[in-house]
């Protein structure tokens, strides 16, 4: 099996606003190995969100080729992207994006429902919550949980379909320093214990420095990789 879980070359993204064109990505090349922990950094307007949306199959590039877990996804339709996304990518967002009236368990079950899986759904969701240390909070709603606990539910939801990658967009941005440290330890632990590929989009150099490699963007270009 190819060692690259993400292999993207020449990615461009052009947004058209009337007669004006905005070039968000200008031929970005990104390769991420299976089992890596990588951060993506860059100033506002550098193309981070656009790159994340393309790598996470939320959008497709204007040009370029993208292989996710060995599958060419750059030319897929929106419906096809949604199917790939549900199987291959687990998302963790700064704002948690949990259903407020649903229990932790029900929130974690959502990706399994979307995948059309019926059998074993409850067991898989319970396992995911156990993995993030919330076995005693399965019936709690988000409003009954702390910010750190809500982010743990979001991570369990991201894990539940055993995706090729977990993509975390500013995962500690809405948390206090103690909770933020715990969430980073959890993400790094999932990589260490399960071999999960983790991609973290962040403005925080202290967060990026905990990853194995940093991809920097500037004006739509990958200008430096290191770590």
Short mmCIF file of C-alpha atoms in Angstrom, two decimals, residues 127-210:
data_model
loop_
_atom_site.label_atom_id
_atom_site.label_comp_id
_atom_site.label_asym_id
_atom_site.label_seq_id
_atom_site.Cartn_x
_atom_site.Cartn_y
_atom_site.Cartn_z
CA UNK A 127 -16.16 2.32 22.25
CA UNK A 128 -15.30 5.71 20.77
CA UNK A 129 -16.48 7.53 23.90
CA UNK A 130 -14.52 5.10 26.06
CA UNK A 131 -11.41 5.89 23.96
CA UNK A 132 -11.66 9.59 24.82
CA UNK A 133 -12.37 9.01 28.52
CA UNK A 134 -16.10 9.78 28.52
CA UNK A 135 -17.63 6.41 29.37
CA UNK A 136 -19.47 8.08 32.25
CA UNK A 137 -20.93 10.90 30.11
CA UNK A 138 -22.66 9.01 27.30
CA UNK A 139 -26.15 10.31 28.13
CA UNK A 140 -25.14 13.91 28.82
CA UNK A 141 -26.09 16.66 26.38
CA UNK A 142 -23.46 19.21 25.26
CA UNK A 143 -24.89 21.86 27.62
CA UNK A 144 -24.17 19.49 30.51
CA UNK A 145 -20.51 19.11 29.52
CA UNK A 146 -17.47 21.36 29.85
CA UNK A 147 -15.76 22.72 26.75
CA UNK A 148 -13.02 20.12 27.03
CA UNK A 149 -15.59 17.33 27.37
CA UNK A 150 -17.51 18.62 24.35
CA UNK A 151 -14.31 18.53 22.31
CA UNK A 152 -13.73 14.96 23.48
CA UNK A 153 -17.20 14.06 22.18
CA UNK A 154 -16.25 15.69 18.87
CA UNK A 155 -13.05 13.62 18.74
CA UNK A 156 -15.02 10.44 19.50
CA UNK A 157 -17.39 11.32 16.65
CA UNK A 158 -14.39 11.85 14.36
CA UNK A 159 -12.96 8.46 15.34
CA UNK A 160 -16.07 6.32 15.16
CA UNK A 161 -15.84 5.31 11.48
CA UNK A 162 -12.09 4.55 11.80
CA UNK A 163 -11.12 7.22 9.22
CA UNK A 164 -7.83 7.42 7.37
CA UNK A 165 -7.19 10.86 8.88
CA UNK A 166 -8.46 13.12 11.64
CA UNK A 167 -8.45 16.76 10.62
CA UNK A 168 -8.64 19.20 13.51
CA UNK A 169 -9.31 22.89 12.78
CA UNK A 170 -8.06 25.01 15.72
CA UNK A 171 -9.13 22.21 18.13
CA UNK A 172 -7.98 24.08 21.24
CA UNK A 173 -9.11 27.56 20.14
CA UNK A 174 -12.20 27.71 22.39
CA UNK A 175 -10.62 26.02 25.39
CA UNK A 176 -8.70 27.18 28.45
CA UNK A 177 -5.03 26.24 28.58
CA UNK A 178 -5.55 23.17 30.79
CA UNK A 179 -8.34 21.74 28.59
CA UNK A 180 -6.35 22.62 25.46
CA UNK A 181 -3.35 20.69 26.76
CA UNK A 182 -5.56 17.68 27.51
CA UNK A 183 -7.06 17.73 24.00
CA UNK A 184 -3.60 17.88 22.41
CA UNK A 185 -2.47 14.97 24.60
CA UNK A 186 -5.53 13.03 23.49
CA UNK A 187 -4.91 13.68 19.77
CA UNK A 188 -1.22 12.80 20.08
CA UNK A 189 -2.16 9.70 22.09
CA UNK A 190 -4.54 8.52 19.36
CA UNK A 191 -1.68 8.80 16.91
CA UNK A 192 0.73 6.98 19.21
CA UNK A 193 -1.66 4.20 20.25
CA UNK A 194 -3.73 3.71 17.09
CA UNK A 195 -1.45 5.08 14.37
CA UNK A 196 -4.12 7.59 13.36
CA UNK A 197 -2.96 10.29 10.95
CA UNK A 198 -3.67 13.68 12.51
CA UNK A 199 -3.68 17.02 10.69
CA UNK A 200 -4.03 20.15 12.83
CA UNK A 201 -4.78 23.55 11.32
CA UNK A 202 -3.64 26.16 13.83
CA UNK A 203 -2.45 29.72 14.36
CA UNK A 204 -0.69 28.67 17.57
CA UNK A 205 3.04 27.95 17.17
CA UNK A 206 3.08 26.19 20.56
CA UNK A 207 0.48 23.72 19.22
CA UNK A 208 2.29 23.29 15.90
CA UNK A 209 5.58 22.61 17.66
CA UNK A 210 4.05 19.49 19.22
#
